[in-house]
């Protein structure tokens, strides 16, 4: 029987000795690798925080002590230790447990997570509320060094002021975000990390103090003084984090349970805000993930023996990357921007071929948009490659720094529409609605690889102002035989004199076209440009009785609503139905199940039109 077999709650963790705790970490790593190889998920980030999470639940008392995971993509060990071990095989499956923290799963999950750089803000709010209410317990925020490239983290650090005695921030420093980190923050952490005199001397002091029984609380102030003197001796000045008002501990070996438990115990009795700098290895304990942490950050099913993914092939993302390389070879103005998603957005090859025209700005979508506007202002043609769910973070910059300035910035919006098992925080269903509100914005929606490439060419050489091209995750979709994009704003399939018309765009066209073969007296209008909608398309519907608009996006503010208003304004009297995602968040499930749930799959389309 393994140690993990007897661990069903944080209380069970506290009963274990150091030998058993280390065995528990080995058991957890084995479970992580076996499960994620079958379900897909975030493996490297979770393997890197096994010891840290075990140490947290050894020292602190969740949920009275509240643990907030930034992004939440490193919470698997936390889930296993907080009563979800037996459910772990359902990770990221429909009706199973999420790959991120979710309060509806457990009282040990404080927030629903999925986006970066938010944990310190959340933790400060929790800590201040505890103080106002007189509640006991600490609040611990775990944030990766990559998340410190996001400005929200600094707003929070600045706001904390060091006065919140129940606040502990743990900086998980693995020298990675998703792609390799960039910028001055990473350099600063590297400087701290490579001071061997500091690390050696401080480790000896910590161990000596930890071995003194029952007096940790009394010498807490002494630890602070000693730490300060050590830092000043090595660096001749205070660390960045102390300047922000924190008591700084670190760097700590994030895979040494003795050191972790000692420093967490010291921080627990502190009467001031504390920041603990922990050094970890992403992918720890699984050689393929250690060698290639980027590939194993978010991975599908894979072979445990080889580490090779079980599926591969051309995708919309890889087509985008290849298109950018082809266009950039002959146009020195073209440059690409990403927010720590080089591999995910298909720009790895571009980054190698054109290093002077490739910019990874870190997890800083707001900066990426405004930075791109600056590039455009001085004659470049920037393409910002970003997941739909992350573009949400830069709405103000879209309006103020791009549209209002009338600069030509092109947005390659990846993962548009349903993204399956990633869950509520990552579904790309909101970009259409908020892009519809941005003046002078042009938006295209390709349905296949050829359209994607041609639309980017059109955006670069024929359009002005802000342009977005939104495309789905994954592989090629079903399309009409011999179909070629003719660069028109819309395409008609079938006879416009039919009684029924289906209107759609993007990935959803594949489902609608599949349904068309089972329908009579029906034709399809495929919108290639969804903002602004070409007004001529309305005239096509003059002899149509029923119009069905199918949209894989949020209904409120969607293209279907704009289309309906255009029908009314032009006195086109039809029976109109708009089928889209109603108010709410789309839960994790295979994409085909999500389509069926929202009546956007082929069978539901057939039923809707036949019963209409």
XYZ file of C-alpha atoms in Angstrom:
612
model
C 0.000 0.000 0.000
C 1.324 3.457 -0.929
C 1.379 6.448 1.416
C -1.106 8.194 -0.881
C -3.661 5.428 -0.285
C -4.072 6.674 3.301
C -4.235 10.388 2.481
C -7.756 11.678 1.927
C -7.595 15.166 3.439
C -5.081 17.778 4.622
C -5.420 16.357 8.149
C -3.910 13.087 6.930
C -0.910 14.936 5.500
C -0.110 16.440 8.906
C 0.222 12.957 10.443
C 3.144 11.973 8.205
C 6.847 12.135 9.050
C 9.463 13.476 6.609
C 10.174 10.063 5.097
C 6.482 9.472 4.489
C 6.019 12.977 3.075
C 8.726 12.333 0.501
C 7.119 9.011 -0.399
C 3.810 10.843 -0.736
C 5.415 13.213 -3.250
C 6.628 10.256 -5.319
C 3.153 8.689 -5.244
C 1.561 11.943 -6.356
C 3.981 12.353 -9.267
C 3.146 8.859 -10.472
C -0.573 9.625 -10.295
C -0.104 12.926 -12.126
C 1.822 11.365 -15.001
C -0.532 8.386 -15.373
C -3.671 10.541 -15.289
C -2.586 13.387 -17.556
C -1.284 10.892 -20.135
C -4.918 9.754 -20.460
C -6.834 13.031 -20.047
C -4.401 15.694 -21.184
C -3.759 18.739 -19.051
C -1.062 20.857 -17.451
C 1.662 18.409 -16.497
C 4.982 20.262 -16.228
C 3.651 23.022 -13.981
C 2.031 20.503 -11.631
C 5.086 18.257 -11.382
C 7.061 21.327 -10.332
C 4.984 22.152 -7.244
C 4.387 18.742 -5.656
C 6.682 19.323 -2.657
C 5.536 22.918 -2.281
C 1.874 21.903 -2.156
C 2.543 19.045 0.282
C 4.485 21.456 2.512
C 1.642 23.984 2.390
C -0.880 21.434 3.588
C 1.560 20.209 6.232
C 1.991 23.669 7.768
C -1.303 25.445 7.111
C -4.915 24.554 7.887
C -7.043 24.858 4.753
C -9.745 26.134 4.404
C -9.267 28.368 7.483
C -5.932 29.294 5.935
C -6.886 30.195 2.373
C -4.621 29.085 -0.486
C -4.964 30.997 -3.768
C -3.297 29.538 -6.867
C -2.461 32.020 -9.607
C -3.818 30.776 -12.956
C -4.679 27.520 -11.194
C -2.839 25.349 -13.708
C -0.620 24.011 -10.882
C -3.384 22.914 -8.500
C -3.533 19.165 -9.254
C -1.611 18.117 -6.113
C -3.856 20.435 -4.091
C -6.911 18.682 -5.528
C -5.492 15.254 -4.710
C -4.800 16.256 -1.092
C -8.171 17.921 -0.516
C -10.545 15.019 -0.987
C -10.548 14.633 -4.783
C -8.032 11.816 -5.107
C -10.670 9.253 -6.065
C -12.115 11.637 -8.674
C -8.771 12.534 -10.180
C -9.178 10.108 -13.067
C -12.054 12.345 -14.257
C -9.701 15.334 -14.641
C -10.856 17.657 -17.454
C -13.597 15.268 -18.547
C -17.279 16.073 -18.886
C -18.874 16.192 -15.406
C -15.435 15.487 -13.928
C -13.125 17.714 -11.935
C -11.670 20.799 -13.561
C -8.045 21.381 -14.473
C -8.262 24.626 -12.503
C -9.481 25.546 -9.024
C -13.268 25.644 -8.737
C -15.126 26.541 -5.498
C -18.091 24.396 -6.576
C -15.791 21.366 -6.278
C -14.360 21.976 -2.814
C -14.272 24.428 0.085
C -10.495 24.293 -0.304
C -10.712 26.112 -3.677
C -11.151 29.815 -2.980
C -11.608 31.226 -6.502
C -12.395 29.909 -9.963
C -9.123 30.343 -11.811
C -7.751 30.265 -15.330
C -6.053 33.606 -16.033
C -2.705 34.918 -14.873
C -1.408 37.510 -12.393
C -4.565 37.782 -10.275
C -3.691 35.863 -7.087
C -2.019 38.658 -5.109
C -4.966 41.002 -5.681
C -7.362 38.283 -4.600
C -5.246 37.425 -1.554
C -5.007 41.030 -0.383
C -8.793 41.323 -0.541
C -9.211 38.092 1.392
C -6.677 39.170 4.011
C -8.219 42.597 4.550
C -11.669 41.037 4.872
C -10.296 38.645 7.497
C -8.882 41.563 9.448
C -12.146 43.541 9.301
C -14.194 40.533 10.391
C -11.701 39.418 13.016
C -11.232 36.030 11.341
C -8.126 34.025 12.084
C -5.910 32.319 9.584
C -3.452 33.205 6.862
C -3.972 33.892 3.163
C -1.355 32.385 0.863
C -0.990 33.399 -2.792
C 1.139 31.153 -5.024
C 2.275 33.031 -8.117
C 4.759 31.962 -10.784
C 7.619 34.134 -11.960
C 5.969 34.232 -15.400
C 2.847 35.769 -13.866
C 4.994 38.615 -12.560
C 5.300 39.820 -16.160
C 1.636 40.840 -15.838
C 1.013 44.375 -14.587
C -1.874 43.398 -12.323
C 0.563 41.612 -10.015
C 2.501 44.859 -9.498
C -0.641 46.847 -8.863
C -1.393 44.366 -6.096
C 2.125 44.398 -4.662
C 2.028 48.183 -4.586
C -1.351 48.147 -2.857
C -0.355 45.656 -0.186
C 1.980 48.077 1.546
C 3.335 45.266 3.684
C 0.848 45.988 6.421
C -1.281 42.872 6.069
C -0.021 40.462 8.705
C -2.043 37.506 7.427
C -0.725 37.743 3.848
C 1.940 35.369 2.487
C 3.007 35.482 -1.151
C 4.942 32.513 -2.524
C 6.881 33.218 -5.688
C 7.258 29.935 -7.567
C 10.381 30.644 -9.578
C 10.971 28.034 -12.276
C 12.430 30.467 -14.810
C 9.414 29.785 -17.023
C 5.926 31.083 -17.689
C 4.597 29.039 -20.598
C 7.320 29.973 -23.019
C 10.697 31.150 -21.698
C 10.415 34.263 -19.552
C 11.586 37.596 -20.822
C 12.340 40.968 -19.310
C 13.888 42.587 -16.276
C 11.887 40.607 -13.684
C 13.333 37.300 -14.851
C 16.822 38.835 -14.849
C 16.328 40.124 -11.302
C 15.290 36.685 -10.062
C 18.254 35.108 -11.832
C 20.581 37.529 -10.022
C 19.163 36.503 -6.654
C 19.199 32.815 -7.557
C 22.857 32.677 -8.581
C 24.316 34.203 -5.380
C 25.843 31.038 -3.879
C 27.227 32.806 -0.782
C 23.773 34.076 0.097
C 21.989 30.790 -0.489
C 24.524 28.676 1.435
C 24.767 30.957 4.451
C 21.020 31.525 4.677
C 20.216 27.800 4.414
C 22.509 27.060 7.358
C 20.878 29.774 9.461
C 17.364 28.551 8.609
C 18.156 24.956 9.497
C 19.728 25.951 12.811
C 16.704 28.046 13.751
C 14.242 25.362 12.662
C 15.894 22.851 15.014
C 15.245 25.021 18.082
C 12.067 23.573 19.645
C 8.988 25.635 20.593
C 10.503 29.082 20.232
C 9.870 29.873 16.595
C 7.285 32.546 17.326
C 9.510 34.316 19.862
C 12.451 34.630 17.466
C 10.397 35.613 14.420
C 11.498 39.228 14.713
C 15.101 38.113 15.076
C 14.796 36.141 11.805
C 13.671 39.298 10.035
C 16.642 41.275 11.337
C 19.104 38.537 10.412
C 17.613 38.162 6.925
C 17.868 41.891 6.342
C 21.515 41.967 7.401
C 22.344 38.971 5.191
C 20.773 40.626 2.162
C 22.534 43.913 2.784
C 25.847 42.097 3.201
C 25.466 40.283 -0.118
C 23.617 42.892 -2.215
C 24.396 46.087 -0.293
C 20.738 47.061 -0.561
C 17.276 45.681 0.074
C 15.557 43.408 -2.407
C 12.840 44.616 -4.744
C 10.187 42.854 -2.700
C 11.280 44.439 0.562
C 11.017 47.804 -1.120
C 7.396 46.877 -1.831
C 6.840 46.266 1.890
C 7.349 42.503 2.216
C 9.618 40.503 4.490
C 11.608 38.407 2.036
C 12.624 34.749 2.515
C 14.629 32.986 -0.150
C 15.610 31.572 -2.445
C 14.389 28.231 -1.075
C 14.836 24.838 -2.742
C 11.277 24.080 -3.812
C 11.909 20.329 -3.818
C 13.366 20.105 -0.300
C 10.524 19.422 2.114
C 12.622 20.178 5.192
C 13.519 23.645 3.938
C 10.004 24.348 2.708
C 8.324 23.338 5.950
C 10.843 25.359 7.969
C 10.319 28.574 6.015
C 6.523 28.176 5.867
C 6.432 27.591 9.611
C 8.451 30.784 10.154
C 6.168 32.750 7.821
C 3.056 31.432 9.547
C 3.944 33.127 12.850
C 5.118 36.367 11.257
C 3.278 39.588 12.047
C 4.003 41.231 8.703
C 3.423 40.508 4.996
C 5.870 37.868 3.812
C 7.150 36.914 0.365
C 8.808 33.503 0.010
C 10.940 32.977 -3.086
C 10.878 29.264 -3.992
C 13.008 27.807 -6.757
C 11.436 24.821 -8.555
C 12.018 22.755 -11.680
C 9.115 22.619 -14.104
C 8.379 19.009 -15.034
C 10.274 17.660 -11.991
C 10.419 13.867 -11.845
C 9.443 13.093 -15.457
C 12.372 13.345 -17.841
C 10.467 14.288 -21.033
C 8.705 17.110 -19.162
C 11.929 18.366 -17.593
C 13.625 18.410 -20.999
C 10.695 20.086 -22.756
C 8.539 21.897 -20.156
C 6.883 24.050 -22.807
C 5.483 21.043 -24.654
C 4.275 19.559 -21.374
C 2.801 22.781 -20.031
C -0.536 22.008 -21.626
C -0.518 18.701 -23.459
C -3.067 16.273 -24.844
C -2.903 12.534 -24.342
C 0.641 11.196 -24.606
C 2.699 7.997 -24.412
C 4.311 7.759 -20.968
C 7.304 5.762 -22.180
C 8.312 8.131 -24.975
C 6.588 11.352 -23.955
C 5.256 11.689 -27.504
C 1.759 13.166 -28.052
C -0.827 10.706 -29.356
C -2.166 13.152 -31.932
C -0.514 15.674 -34.210
C -0.915 17.247 -37.624
C -1.764 20.562 -39.244
C -3.888 22.920 -37.155
C -5.246 26.445 -37.509
C -2.435 27.616 -35.212
C 0.312 25.989 -37.264
C -1.250 27.323 -40.465
C -1.199 30.810 -38.973
C 2.473 30.449 -38.058
C 3.433 29.203 -41.511
C 1.453 32.021 -43.142
C 3.261 34.616 -41.052
C 6.628 33.182 -42.057
C 5.691 33.190 -45.749
C 4.454 36.786 -45.678
C 7.329 38.101 -43.574
C 9.948 36.773 -46.005
C 8.935 39.341 -48.603
C 7.759 42.193 -46.353
C 10.148 43.606 -43.778
C 7.330 45.546 -42.116
C 5.598 42.435 -40.820
C 6.304 41.576 -37.185
C 4.599 39.292 -34.674
C 3.785 39.891 -31.020
C 2.783 37.317 -28.428
C 2.066 37.342 -24.714
C 4.138 34.355 -23.540
C 2.413 32.029 -26.022
C 5.010 31.489 -28.743
C 4.383 27.756 -29.142
C 0.658 27.857 -28.434
C -0.017 30.386 -31.182
C 2.216 28.653 -33.721
C 5.004 31.254 -33.807
C 8.018 29.115 -32.868
C 9.404 29.043 -36.410
C 8.746 32.753 -36.914
C 10.668 33.558 -33.728
C 13.702 31.691 -35.095
C 13.580 33.034 -38.652
C 12.857 36.658 -37.741
C 14.165 37.290 -34.207
C 14.356 41.056 -34.784
C 10.691 41.170 -35.749
C 9.369 38.838 -33.071
C 8.332 40.175 -29.663
C 7.303 38.063 -26.676
C 6.207 40.638 -24.112
C 5.412 38.163 -21.326
C 1.973 37.617 -19.814
C 0.990 41.210 -20.519
C -1.851 41.373 -23.032
C -2.623 45.020 -22.276
C 0.962 46.037 -22.987
C 1.024 43.848 -26.100
C -1.873 45.758 -27.666
C -0.518 49.223 -26.874
C 3.021 48.184 -27.850
C 1.656 46.933 -31.183
C 0.005 50.293 -31.749
C 3.385 51.948 -31.253
C 4.947 49.622 -33.812
C 2.190 50.469 -36.264
C 2.530 54.202 -35.695
C 6.104 54.069 -36.940
C 5.460 52.071 -40.067
C 5.479 48.419 -39.030
C 2.612 45.955 -39.550
C 2.216 44.178 -36.199
C 0.223 40.976 -35.815
C -0.663 40.214 -32.205
C -1.309 36.464 -31.822
C -3.499 35.837 -28.789
C -6.053 33.340 -27.507
C -9.594 34.684 -27.534
C -9.958 34.225 -23.777
C -6.826 36.312 -23.108
C -7.721 39.127 -25.500
C -10.529 39.957 -23.044
C -7.870 41.434 -20.767
C -6.991 44.240 -23.174
C -10.398 45.643 -24.084
C -9.542 49.207 -23.036
C -6.330 49.154 -25.063
C -8.241 47.921 -28.115
C -10.508 50.948 -27.917
C -8.192 53.697 -26.702
C -4.751 52.741 -27.986
C -5.620 51.135 -31.320
C -9.074 52.064 -32.633
C -9.060 55.649 -31.370
C -5.522 56.174 -32.694
C -6.507 54.664 -36.052
C -3.396 52.498 -36.104
C -3.239 49.339 -38.176
C -2.866 46.446 -35.744
C -3.887 42.953 -36.829
C -5.131 40.499 -34.214
C -4.740 36.774 -34.812
C -7.373 35.465 -32.401
C -6.674 31.794 -31.717
C -8.980 29.354 -29.871
C -12.130 31.204 -30.980
C -15.305 29.364 -30.024
C -15.525 26.245 -27.885
C -12.231 24.822 -26.637
C -13.525 21.708 -24.908
C -11.949 20.412 -21.735
C -10.174 23.646 -20.746
C -13.425 24.750 -19.152
C -15.233 27.975 -18.293
C -12.225 30.274 -18.110
C -10.877 29.457 -21.570
C -13.878 29.241 -23.910
C -13.420 31.716 -26.764
C -17.011 32.885 -26.932
C -16.838 36.535 -25.830
C -14.506 38.183 -28.357
C -17.175 38.668 -31.023
C -19.450 40.583 -28.646
C -16.802 42.980 -27.372
C -15.191 43.448 -30.783
C -18.610 44.467 -32.118
C -18.480 47.487 -29.800
C -15.097 48.754 -31.059
C -15.447 51.493 -33.714
C -13.720 51.006 -37.077
C -12.869 47.394 -36.270
C -12.864 44.801 -39.060
C -13.352 41.154 -38.123
C -12.928 38.068 -40.334
C -13.923 34.480 -39.527
C -12.193 31.823 -41.635
C -13.644 28.328 -41.827
C -10.608 26.526 -43.238
C -6.835 26.832 -43.567
C -6.882 28.430 -47.021
C -9.273 31.140 -45.877
C -7.113 31.874 -42.850
C -4.017 32.463 -44.989
C -5.830 34.537 -47.605
C -7.610 36.642 -44.989
C -4.318 37.572 -43.352
C -2.983 38.582 -46.752
C -6.073 40.685 -47.345
C -5.825 42.279 -43.897
C -2.177 43.210 -44.437
C -2.437 44.611 -47.949
C -6.044 45.761 -48.479
C -7.565 46.778 -45.144
C -6.947 49.742 -42.890
C -7.278 50.271 -39.151
C -7.705 47.511 -36.602
C -8.384 44.054 -38.048
C -9.129 40.816 -36.226
C -9.074 37.330 -37.733
C -10.607 34.793 -35.381
C -10.073 31.075 -35.904
C -10.740 27.901 -33.917
C -8.536 25.463 -32.098
C -7.541 22.268 -33.808
C -7.561 20.611 -37.173
C -9.276 21.104 -40.521
C -13.073 21.133 -40.678
C -15.542 19.659 -43.140
C -15.968 21.959 -46.146
C -17.710 21.763 -49.545
C -15.692 19.907 -52.143
C -13.500 22.184 -54.253
C -14.473 25.262 -52.226
C -12.075 28.192 -52.559
C -12.338 31.519 -50.782
C -12.889 34.279 -53.349
C -12.166 37.100 -50.881
C -15.823 38.137 -50.868
C -17.488 39.269 -47.654
C -19.980 36.411 -47.809
C -20.581 33.206 -49.775
C -23.912 31.615 -50.733
C -24.398 27.846 -50.877
C -27.618 26.800 -52.589
C -30.527 28.659 -54.175
C -31.468 31.998 -52.498
C -35.061 31.419 -53.640
C -35.431 28.618 -51.096
C -37.822 29.055 -48.171
C -35.204 28.606 -45.433
C -31.840 30.240 -44.985
C -29.116 29.317 -42.516
C -26.675 32.123 -41.720
C -23.420 31.388 -39.926
C -19.656 31.967 -39.909
C -16.311 30.474 -38.898
C -16.093 26.980 -37.493
C -19.862 26.645 -37.162
C -20.162 26.629 -40.948
C -18.871 23.055 -40.944
C -21.818 21.876 -38.822
C -24.298 23.881 -40.891
C -22.972 22.551 -44.167
C -23.157 18.991 -42.848
C -26.792 19.636 -41.908
C -27.630 21.076 -45.333
C -27.435 17.632 -46.907
C -30.399 16.518 -44.781
C -32.560 19.581 -45.399
C -34.890 20.531 -48.233
C -35.698 23.995 -49.535
C -32.757 25.460 -47.605
C -29.605 27.395 -48.465
C -26.683 28.818 -46.477
C -25.135 32.247 -46.254
C -21.607 31.985 -44.910
C -20.315 35.293 -43.551
C -16.590 35.640 -44.169
C -16.381 39.154 -42.766
C -18.515 39.488 -39.653
C -17.757 43.143 -38.850
C -18.883 45.203 -40.573
C -21.440 42.955 -42.227
C -21.802 43.751 -45.912
C -25.239 45.366 -46.274
C -25.782 43.678 -49.641
C -26.277 40.357 -47.890
C -29.611 41.558 -46.535
C -31.027 41.889 -50.051
C -30.335 38.203 -50.660
C -33.051 37.388 -48.107
C -35.917 39.245 -49.828
C -37.603 36.009 -50.962
C -36.768 33.987 -47.858
C -39.393 33.065 -45.267
C -37.309 31.649 -42.371
C -33.812 32.711 -41.308
C -31.784 30.728 -38.771
C -28.601 32.295 -37.461
C -26.252 29.759 -35.799
C -23.380 31.268 -33.833
C -20.691 29.614 -31.698
C -20.368 32.623 -29.434
C -22.237 34.456 -26.699
C -25.686 35.514 -27.889
C -25.819 38.948 -26.287
C -23.950 41.356 -28.537
C -23.182 38.665 -31.061
C -23.213 38.831 -34.841
C -26.711 37.346 -34.864
C -28.072 40.352 -32.980
C -26.424 42.770 -35.412
C -27.833 40.760 -38.296
C -31.334 40.909 -36.809
C -31.175 44.688 -36.467
C -30.067 44.995 -40.089
C -33.090 42.949 -41.203
C -35.407 45.232 -39.262
C -33.767 48.433 -40.493
C -34.143 47.271 -44.104
C -37.763 46.124 -43.655
C -36.939 42.520 -44.499
C -39.774 40.569 -42.911
C -38.721 37.023 -42.065
C -39.238 34.579 -39.249
C -35.902 34.946 -37.473
C -34.228 32.582 -35.009
C -30.861 33.237 -33.370
C -29.236 30.139 -31.865
C -26.127 30.904 -29.831
C -24.654 30.523 -26.347
C -27.120 31.905 -23.843
C -26.043 33.816 -20.760
C -23.651 31.745 -18.654
C -20.293 29.988 -18.808
C -19.574 26.906 -20.908
C -18.387 24.002 -18.786
C -15.687 21.520 -19.712
C -16.699 18.765 -22.120
C -15.619 17.504 -25.544
C -16.332 20.150 -28.173
C -18.850 17.905 -29.903
C -20.825 17.674 -26.641
C -20.687 21.442 -26.166
C -22.046 21.939 -29.665
C -24.890 19.547 -28.935
C -25.677 21.178 -25.581
C -26.133 24.577 -27.224
C -27.964 23.136 -30.260
C -25.147 24.034 -32.638
C -24.333 20.526 -33.882
C -25.500 19.077 -37.190
C -28.406 17.096 -35.741
C -29.721 20.061 -33.744
C -29.500 22.316 -36.802
C -31.509 19.810 -38.847
C -34.121 19.552 -36.099
C -34.362 23.333 -35.691
C -34.926 23.987 -39.389
C -37.331 21.082 -39.913
C -39.450 22.097 -36.929
C -39.274 25.799 -37.688
